[in-house]
Amino acid sequence: QRYVAALTEQLAADKCAPQWEQWPGGNVLVGRRSDFRIQWMATSLHLFTVATFVPEISTATMEHFTRSAQQYAKKNNSGLPRGVQTGIALFPCLVSEKVDQVRQL
């Protein structure tokens, strides 16, 4: 829980507007912001950090959470139409005290 609290503070410091949302699996911390840079060939980058605490991390848990986070980011990207100088960066983060031996993805 301390890690998630520290992550919340860091997201706020990075202007990612952290907030807790209710997902089907429980509460999820979401931080998001949009950056625009001329140096990036006039591209907007929509940054999403999605984190939650789970009792145990397994390969299946990681795959499911990452897939859910990807769907969330795509659904909640308020940028330009797909293919028009916009991008999404996603950082899914699972926090746990127990991690199974995870196969390399």
CSV table of N, CA, C and O in Angstrom, one decimal:
chain,number,residue,atom,x,y,z
A,1,GLN,N,0.8,-1.2,0.0
A,1,GLN,CA,0.0,0.0,0.0
A,1,GLN,C,0.9,1.3,0.0
A,1,GLN,O,0.5,2.3,-0.6
A,2,ARG,N,2.0,1.2,0.6
A,2,ARG,CA,2.9,2.3,0.6
A,2,ARG,C,3.4,2.7,-0.8
A,2,ARG,O,3.6,3.8,-1.1
A,3,TYR,N,3.7,1.6,-1.6
A,3,TYR,CA,4.1,1.8,-2.9
A,3,TYR,C,3.1,2.6,-3.7
A,3,TYR,O,3.4,3.5,-4.4
A,4,VAL,N,1.8,2.1,-3.6
A,4,VAL,CA,0.7,2.8,-4.3
A,4,VAL,C,0.5,4.2,-3.9
A,4,VAL,O,0.3,5.1,-4.7
A,5,ALA,N,0.7,4.5,-2.6
A,5,ALA,CA,0.6,5.9,-2.1
A,5,ALA,C,1.7,6.7,-2.7
A,5,ALA,O,1.5,7.9,-3.1
A,6,ALA,N,2.9,6.2,-2.7
A,6,ALA,CA,4.1,6.9,-3.3
A,6,ALA,C,3.9,7.1,-4.8
A,6,ALA,O,4.2,8.2,-5.3
A,7,LEU,N,3.3,6.2,-5.5
A,7,LEU,CA,3.0,6.3,-6.9
A,7,LEU,C,2.0,7.4,-7.1
A,7,LEU,O,2.1,8.2,-8.0
A,8,THR,N,1.0,7.4,-6.3
A,8,THR,CA,0.0,8.5,-6.4
A,8,THR,C,0.6,9.9,-6.3
A,8,THR,O,0.3,10.8,-7.0
A,9,GLU,N,1.5,10.0,-5.3
A,9,GLU,CA,2.2,11.3,-5.1
A,9,GLU,C,3.0,11.7,-6.3
A,9,GLU,O,3.0,12.8,-6.7
A,10,GLN,N,3.7,10.7,-6.8
A,10,GLN,CA,4.6,10.9,-8.0
A,10,GLN,C,3.8,11.3,-9.2
A,10,GLN,O,4.2,12.2,-10.0
A,11,LEU,N,2.7,10.6,-9.4
A,11,LEU,CA,1.8,10.9,-10.6
A,11,LEU,C,1.3,12.4,-10.5
A,11,LEU,O,1.2,13.1,-11.4
A,12,ALA,N,0.9,12.8,-9.2
A,12,ALA,CA,0.4,14.2,-9.0
A,12,ALA,C,1.6,15.1,-9.3
A,12,ALA,O,1.3,16.2,-10.0
A,13,ALA,N,2.8,14.9,-8.9
A,13,ALA,CA,3.9,15.7,-9.1
A,13,ALA,C,4.2,15.8,-10.6
A,13,ALA,O,4.7,16.9,-11.1
A,14,ASP,N,4.0,14.8,-11.3
A,14,ASP,CA,4.2,14.8,-12.8
A,14,ASP,C,3.0,15.3,-13.6
A,14,ASP,O,3.0,15.1,-14.8
A,15,LYS,N,2.0,15.8,-12.9
A,15,LYS,CA,0.8,16.4,-13.5
A,15,LYS,C,0.0,15.4,-14.3
A,15,LYS,O,-0.5,15.7,-15.4
A,16,CYS,N,-0.1,14.2,-13.7
A,16,CYS,CA,-0.8,13.1,-14.4
A,16,CYS,C,-2.2,12.9,-13.8
A,16,CYS,O,-2.9,12.0,-14.1
A,17,ALA,N,-2.7,13.8,-12.9
A,17,ALA,CA,-4.0,13.8,-12.4
A,17,ALA,C,-4.5,12.5,-11.9
A,17,ALA,O,-5.4,11.9,-12.4
A,18,PRO,N,-3.8,11.9,-10.9
A,18,PRO,CA,-4.2,10.5,-10.4
A,18,PRO,C,-5.6,10.5,-9.8
A,18,PRO,O,-6.0,11.5,-9.1
A,19,GLN,N,-6.3,9.5,-10.1
A,19,GLN,CA,-7.6,9.2,-9.5
A,19,GLN,C,-7.9,7.8,-9.5
A,19,GLN,O,-7.4,7.0,-10.2
A,20,TRP,N,-8.7,7.4,-8.5
A,20,TRP,CA,-9.1,6.0,-8.3
A,20,TRP,C,-10.4,5.7,-9.1
A,20,TRP,O,-11.3,6.5,-9.1
A,21,GLU,N,-10.4,4.6,-9.8
A,21,GLU,CA,-11.6,4.2,-10.6
A,21,GLU,C,-12.0,2.8,-10.2
A,21,GLU,O,-11.1,2.0,-9.8
A,22,GLN,N,-13.2,2.5,-10.3
A,22,GLN,CA,-13.7,1.2,-10.0
A,22,GLN,C,-13.7,0.4,-11.3
A,22,GLN,O,-14.5,0.7,-12.2
A,23,TRP,N,-12.9,-0.7,-11.4
A,23,TRP,CA,-12.9,-1.6,-12.5
A,23,TRP,C,-13.6,-2.9,-12.1
A,23,TRP,O,-13.7,-3.1,-10.8
A,24,PRO,N,-14.0,-3.8,-13.0
A,24,PRO,CA,-14.6,-5.0,-12.6
A,24,PRO,C,-13.8,-5.8,-11.5
A,24,PRO,O,-14.4,-6.5,-10.6
A,25,GLY,N,-12.5,-5.7,-11.6
A,25,GLY,CA,-11.6,-6.5,-10.6
A,25,GLY,C,-11.3,-5.8,-9.3
A,25,GLY,O,-10.7,-6.3,-8.4
A,26,GLY,N,-11.7,-4.5,-9.2
A,26,GLY,CA,-11.5,-3.7,-8.0
A,26,GLY,C,-11.1,-2.3,-8.3
A,26,GLY,O,-11.2,-1.8,-9.4
A,27,ASN,N,-10.5,-1.6,-7.3
A,27,ASN,CA,-10.1,-0.2,-7.5
A,27,ASN,C,-8.8,-0.2,-8.2
A,27,ASN,O,-7.9,-1.0,-8.0
A,28,VAL,N,-8.7,0.8,-9.1
A,28,VAL,CA,-7.5,1.0,-10.0
A,28,VAL,C,-7.1,2.4,-9.9
A,28,VAL,O,-7.9,3.3,-10.1
A,29,LEU,N,-5.8,2.7,-9.7
A,29,LEU,CA,-5.3,4.0,-9.8
A,29,LEU,C,-4.9,4.4,-11.2
A,29,LEU,O,-4.2,3.6,-11.9
A,30,VAL,N,-5.5,5.5,-11.7
A,30,VAL,CA,-5.2,5.9,-13.1
A,30,VAL,C,-4.6,7.3,-13.1
A,30,VAL,O,-5.2,8.2,-12.5
A,31,GLY,N,-3.5,7.4,-13.7
A,31,GLY,CA,-2.9,8.7,-13.9
A,31,GLY,C,-2.7,9.0,-15.4
A,31,GLY,O,-2.4,8.1,-16.2
A,32,ARG,N,-3.1,10.2,-15.9
A,32,ARG,CA,-3.0,10.4,-17.3
A,32,ARG,C,-2.7,11.9,-17.6
A,32,ARG,O,-3.0,12.8,-16.8
A,33,ARG,N,-2.0,12.1,-18.7
A,33,ARG,CA,-1.8,13.4,-19.2
A,33,ARG,C,-1.5,13.3,-20.7
A,33,ARG,O,-1.2,12.3,-21.2
A,34,SER,N,-1.5,14.5,-21.3
A,34,SER,CA,-1.2,14.6,-22.7
A,34,SER,C,-0.1,15.6,-22.9
A,34,SER,O,-0.2,16.7,-22.4
A,35,ASP,N,0.9,15.2,-23.7
A,35,ASP,CA,2.0,16.1,-24.0
A,35,ASP,C,2.0,16.3,-25.5
A,35,ASP,O,1.8,15.4,-26.3
A,36,PHE,N,2.3,17.6,-25.9
A,36,PHE,CA,2.4,17.9,-27.3
A,36,PHE,C,3.8,18.5,-27.5
A,36,PHE,O,4.2,19.4,-26.8
A,37,ARG,N,4.5,18.1,-28.5
A,37,ARG,CA,5.8,18.6,-28.8
A,37,ARG,C,6.0,18.8,-30.3
A,37,ARG,O,5.8,17.9,-31.1
A,38,ILE,N,6.5,20.0,-30.6
A,38,ILE,CA,6.8,20.2,-32.0
A,38,ILE,C,8.0,19.3,-32.4
A,38,ILE,O,8.0,18.8,-33.5
A,39,GLN,N,8.9,19.1,-31.5
A,39,GLN,CA,10.1,18.2,-31.8
A,39,GLN,C,9.7,16.8,-32.1
A,39,GLN,O,10.4,16.0,-32.7
A,40,TRP,N,8.5,16.4,-31.7
A,40,TRP,CA,8.0,15.0,-32.0
A,40,TRP,C,7.2,15.1,-33.3
A,40,TRP,O,6.3,14.3,-33.5
A,41,MET,N,7.6,16.0,-34.2
A,41,MET,CA,6.9,16.1,-35.5
A,41,MET,C,5.4,16.5,-35.2
A,41,MET,O,4.5,15.9,-35.8
A,42,ALA,N,5.2,17.4,-34.3
A,42,ALA,CA,3.8,17.9,-34.0
A,42,ALA,C,2.9,16.8,-33.5
A,42,ALA,O,1.8,16.7,-34.0
A,43,THR,N,3.4,16.0,-32.7
A,43,THR,CA,2.6,14.8,-32.2
A,43,THR,C,2.2,15.0,-30.8
A,43,THR,O,2.9,15.5,-29.9
A,44,SER,N,1.0,14.6,-30.5
A,44,SER,CA,0.5,14.5,-29.1
A,44,SER,C,0.7,13.1,-28.6
A,44,SER,O,0.4,12.1,-29.2
A,45,LEU,N,1.2,13.0,-27.4
A,45,LEU,CA,1.4,11.7,-26.7
A,45,LEU,C,0.5,11.7,-25.5
A,45,LEU,O,0.6,12.5,-24.6
A,46,HIS,N,-0.3,10.7,-25.4
A,46,HIS,CA,-1.3,10.5,-24.3
A,46,HIS,C,-0.7,9.4,-23.4
A,46,HIS,O,-0.6,8.3,-23.8
A,47,LEU,N,-0.3,9.8,-22.2
A,47,LEU,CA,0.4,9.0,-21.3
A,47,LEU,C,-0.6,8.4,-20.2
A,47,LEU,O,-1.3,9.2,-19.6
A,48,PHE,N,-0.7,7.1,-20.1
A,48,PHE,CA,-1.5,6.5,-19.1
A,48,PHE,C,-0.7,5.6,-18.2
A,48,PHE,O,0.1,4.8,-18.7
A,49,THR,N,-0.8,5.8,-16.9
A,49,THR,CA,-0.3,4.9,-15.9
A,49,THR,C,-1.4,4.3,-15.1
A,49,THR,O,-2.3,5.0,-14.6
A,50,VAL,N,-1.5,3.0,-15.1
A,50,VAL,CA,-2.6,2.3,-14.5
A,50,VAL,C,-2.0,1.3,-13.5
A,50,VAL,O,-1.2,0.5,-13.8
A,51,ALA,N,-2.4,1.4,-12.2
A,51,ALA,CA,-1.8,0.6,-11.2
A,51,ALA,C,-2.9,0.0,-10.2
A,51,ALA,O,-3.9,0.7,-10.0
A,52,THR,N,-2.7,-1.1,-9.7
A,52,THR,CA,-3.5,-1.7,-8.7
A,52,THR,C,-2.7,-2.7,-7.8
A,52,THR,O,-1.7,-3.2,-8.2
A,53,PHE,N,-3.3,-3.0,-6.7
A,53,PHE,CA,-2.7,-3.9,-5.8
A,53,PHE,C,-3.5,-5.2,-5.9
A,53,PHE,O,-4.7,-5.2,-5.9
A,54,VAL,N,-2.7,-6.3,-6.1
A,54,VAL,CA,-3.4,-7.7,-6.2
A,54,VAL,C,-2.8,-8.6,-5.2
A,54,VAL,O,-1.6,-8.4,-4.8
A,55,PRO,N,-3.5,-9.6,-4.7
A,55,PRO,CA,-2.9,-10.5,-3.7
A,55,PRO,C,-1.7,-11.3,-4.3
A,55,PRO,O,-0.8,-11.6,-3.5
A,56,GLU,N,-1.7,-11.6,-5.6
A,56,GLU,CA,-0.7,-12.4,-6.1
A,56,GLU,C,-0.5,-12.1,-7.6
A,56,GLU,O,-1.5,-11.9,-8.3
A,57,ILE,N,0.7,-12.0,-8.1
A,57,ILE,CA,0.9,-11.7,-9.5
A,57,ILE,C,1.3,-13.0,-10.2
A,57,ILE,O,2.3,-13.7,-9.8
A,58,SER,N,0.6,-13.3,-11.3
A,58,SER,CA,0.9,-14.5,-12.1
A,58,SER,C,0.9,-14.1,-13.5
A,58,SER,O,0.5,-12.9,-13.9
A,59,THR,N,1.3,-14.9,-14.4
A,59,THR,CA,1.3,-14.6,-15.8
A,59,THR,C,-0.1,-14.3,-16.3
A,59,THR,O,-0.3,-13.3,-17.0
A,60,ALA,N,-1.1,-15.0,-15.9
A,60,ALA,CA,-2.4,-14.8,-16.3
A,60,ALA,C,-2.9,-13.4,-15.8
A,60,ALA,O,-3.6,-12.7,-16.5
A,61,THR,N,-2.5,-13.1,-14.5
A,61,THR,CA,-2.9,-11.8,-13.9
A,61,THR,C,-2.3,-10.7,-14.8
A,61,THR,O,-3.0,-9.7,-15.1
A,62,MET,N,-1.0,-10.8,-15.1
A,62,MET,CA,-0.4,-9.7,-15.9
A,62,MET,C,-1.0,-9.6,-17.3
A,62,MET,O,-1.3,-8.4,-17.7
A,63,GLU,N,-1.3,-10.7,-17.9
A,63,GLU,CA,-1.9,-10.6,-19.3
A,63,GLU,C,-3.2,-10.0,-19.2
A,63,GLU,O,-3.6,-9.1,-20.0
A,64,HIS,N,-4.1,-10.4,-18.3
A,64,HIS,CA,-5.4,-9.8,-18.1
A,64,HIS,C,-5.4,-8.3,-17.8
A,64,HIS,O,-6.1,-7.5,-18.4
A,65,PHE,N,-4.6,-7.9,-16.8
A,65,PHE,CA,-4.5,-6.5,-16.4
A,65,PHE,C,-4.0,-5.7,-17.6
A,65,PHE,O,-4.5,-4.6,-17.8
A,66,THR,N,-2.9,-6.1,-18.3
A,66,THR,CA,-2.4,-5.4,-19.4
A,66,THR,C,-3.4,-5.2,-20.5
A,66,THR,O,-3.6,-4.1,-21.0
A,67,ARG,N,-4.1,-6.3,-20.8
A,67,ARG,CA,-5.2,-6.2,-21.8
A,67,ARG,C,-6.3,-5.2,-21.4
A,67,ARG,O,-6.7,-4.4,-22.2
A,68,SER,N,-6.7,-5.2,-20.2
A,68,SER,CA,-7.7,-4.3,-19.7
A,68,SER,C,-7.2,-2.9,-19.7
A,68,SER,O,-7.9,-2.0,-20.1
A,69,ALA,N,-5.9,-2.7,-19.3
A,69,ALA,CA,-5.4,-1.3,-19.4
A,69,ALA,C,-5.3,-0.8,-20.8
A,69,ALA,O,-5.5,0.4,-21.0
A,70,GLN,N,-4.9,-1.7,-21.7
A,70,GLN,CA,-4.8,-1.2,-23.2
A,70,GLN,C,-6.2,-0.8,-23.7
A,70,GLN,O,-6.4,0.2,-24.3
A,71,GLN,N,-7.2,-1.6,-23.3
A,71,GLN,CA,-8.6,-1.3,-23.7
A,71,GLN,C,-9.0,0.1,-23.1
A,71,GLN,O,-9.7,0.9,-23.8
A,72,TYR,N,-8.7,0.3,-21.9
A,72,TYR,CA,-9.0,1.5,-21.2
A,72,TYR,C,-8.4,2.7,-21.9
A,72,TYR,O,-9.0,3.7,-22.1
A,73,ALA,N,-7.1,2.6,-22.1
A,73,ALA,CA,-6.3,3.7,-22.7
A,73,ALA,C,-6.9,4.0,-24.1
A,73,ALA,O,-7.1,5.2,-24.5
A,74,LYS,N,-7.2,3.0,-24.9
A,74,LYS,CA,-7.8,3.3,-26.2
A,74,LYS,C,-9.1,3.9,-26.1
A,74,LYS,O,-9.4,4.9,-26.9
A,75,LYS,N,-10.0,3.5,-25.2
A,75,LYS,CA,-11.3,4.0,-25.0
A,75,LYS,C,-11.3,5.4,-24.5
A,75,LYS,O,-12.1,6.3,-24.9
A,76,ASN,N,-10.3,5.7,-23.7
A,76,ASN,CA,-10.3,7.1,-23.0
A,76,ASN,C,-9.3,8.0,-23.6
A,76,ASN,O,-9.0,9.1,-23.0
A,77,ASN,N,-8.7,7.7,-24.8
A,77,ASN,CA,-7.8,8.6,-25.4
A,77,ASN,C,-8.6,9.7,-26.2
A,77,ASN,O,-9.4,9.4,-27.1
A,78,SER,N,-8.5,10.9,-25.7
A,78,SER,CA,-9.3,12.0,-26.3
A,78,SER,C,-8.5,12.8,-27.3
A,78,SER,O,-8.8,13.9,-27.5
A,79,GLY,N,-7.6,12.1,-28.0
A,79,GLY,CA,-6.7,12.8,-28.9
A,79,GLY,C,-7.4,12.9,-30.3
A,79,GLY,O,-8.6,12.7,-30.5
A,80,LEU,N,-6.5,13.2,-31.2
A,80,LEU,CA,-6.9,13.3,-32.6
A,80,LEU,C,-7.3,11.9,-33.2
A,80,LEU,O,-7.0,10.9,-32.5
A,81,PRO,N,-8.0,11.8,-34.3
A,81,PRO,CA,-8.4,10.5,-34.8
A,81,PRO,C,-7.1,9.6,-35.1
A,81,PRO,O,-6.0,10.1,-35.3
A,82,ARG,N,-7.3,8.3,-34.9
A,82,ARG,CA,-6.2,7.4,-35.1
A,82,ARG,C,-5.5,7.6,-36.4
A,82,ARG,O,-6.1,7.8,-37.4
A,83,GLY,N,-4.1,7.6,-36.3
A,83,GLY,CA,-3.3,7.8,-37.4
A,83,GLY,C,-3.0,9.2,-37.7
A,83,GLY,O,-2.2,9.5,-38.7
A,84,VAL,N,-3.5,10.2,-37.0
A,84,VAL,CA,-3.3,11.6,-37.3
A,84,VAL,C,-2.4,12.2,-36.1
A,84,VAL,O,-2.9,12.8,-35.2
A,85,GLN,N,-1.1,11.9,-36.2
A,85,GLN,CA,-0.1,12.5,-35.3
A,85,GLN,C,-0.5,12.4,-33.8
A,85,GLN,O,-0.5,13.4,-33.1
A,86,THR,N,-0.9,11.3,-33.4
A,86,THR,CA,-1.2,11.1,-32.0
A,86,THR,C,-0.7,9.7,-31.5
A,86,THR,O,-0.5,8.8,-32.4
A,87,GLY,N,-0.4,9.5,-30.3
A,87,GLY,CA,0.1,8.3,-29.8
A,87,GLY,C,-0.3,8.0,-28.3
A,87,GLY,O,-0.7,9.0,-27.6
A,88,ILE,N,-0.2,6.8,-27.9
A,88,ILE,CA,-0.6,6.4,-26.5
A,88,ILE,C,0.6,5.7,-26.0
A,88,ILE,O,1.2,4.8,-26.6
A,89,ALA,N,1.0,6.1,-24.8
A,89,ALA,CA,2.0,5.3,-24.0
A,89,ALA,C,1.3,4.8,-22.7
A,89,ALA,O,0.6,5.6,-22.1
A,90,LEU,N,1.5,3.6,-22.5
A,90,LEU,CA,0.8,2.9,-21.4
A,90,LEU,C,1.8,2.2,-20.4
A,90,LEU,O,2.6,1.5,-20.9
A,91,PHE,N,1.6,2.5,-19.1
A,91,PHE,CA,2.4,1.8,-18.1
A,91,PHE,C,1.5,1.1,-17.2
A,91,PHE,O,1.0,1.7,-16.2
A,92,PRO,N,1.2,-0.2,-17.4
A,92,PRO,CA,0.4,-1.0,-16.5
A,92,PRO,C,1.3,-1.4,-15.3
A,92,PRO,O,2.4,-1.8,-15.5
A,93,CYS,N,0.8,-1.3,-14.1
A,93,CYS,CA,1.6,-1.6,-12.9
A,93,CYS,C,0.8,-2.4,-11.9
A,93,CYS,O,-0.2,-2.0,-11.4
A,94,LEU,N,1.3,-3.6,-11.7
A,94,LEU,CA,0.7,-4.5,-10.7
A,94,LEU,C,1.6,-4.5,-9.4
A,94,LEU,O,2.8,-4.6,-9.6
A,95,VAL,N,1.0,-4.3,-8.3
A,95,VAL,CA,1.7,-4.3,-7.0
A,95,VAL,C,1.2,-5.4,-6.1
A,95,VAL,O,0.0,-5.6,-6.0
A,96,SER,N,2.2,-6.2,-5.6
A,96,SER,CA,1.8,-7.3,-4.8
A,96,SER,C,2.9,-7.7,-3.8
A,96,SER,O,4.1,-7.4,-4.1
A,97,GLU,N,2.6,-8.5,-2.8
A,97,GLU,CA,3.6,-9.0,-1.9
A,97,GLU,C,4.0,-10.4,-2.3
A,97,GLU,O,5.0,-11.0,-1.8
A,98,LYS,N,3.2,-11.0,-3.3
A,98,LYS,CA,3.5,-12.3,-3.7
A,98,LYS,C,3.6,-12.4,-5.3
A,98,LYS,O,2.6,-12.0,-5.9
A,99,VAL,N,4.7,-12.9,-5.8
A,99,VAL,CA,4.8,-13.0,-7.2
A,99,VAL,C,5.2,-14.4,-7.6
A,99,VAL,O,6.2,-14.9,-7.1
A,100,ASP,N,4.3,-15.0,-8.4
A,100,ASP,CA,4.7,-16.4,-8.9
A,100,ASP,C,5.9,-16.2,-9.9
A,100,ASP,O,6.1,-15.2,-10.4
A,101,GLN,N,6.5,-17.4,-10.1
A,101,GLN,CA,7.5,-17.4,-11.1
A,101,GLN,C,6.8,-17.2,-12.4
A,101,GLN,O,5.9,-17.9,-12.8
A,102,VAL,N,7.1,-16.1,-13.1
A,102,VAL,CA,6.4,-15.7,-14.3
A,102,VAL,C,7.2,-16.0,-15.5
A,102,VAL,O,8.4,-15.8,-15.6
A,103,ARG,N,6.5,-16.6,-16.5
A,103,ARG,CA,7.2,-16.9,-17.7
A,103,ARG,C,7.5,-15.6,-18.5
A,103,ARG,O,6.8,-14.7,-18.4
A,104,GLN,N,8.6,-15.6,-19.3
A,104,GLN,CA,8.9,-14.5,-20.0
A,104,GLN,C,7.9,-14.3,-21.2
A,104,GLN,O,7.7,-15.2,-21.9
A,105,LEU,N,7.4,-13.1,-21.3
A,105,LEU,CA,6.4,-12.8,-22.3
A,105,LEU,C,7.1,-12.4,-23.6
A,105,LEU,O,8.1,-11.8,-23.6
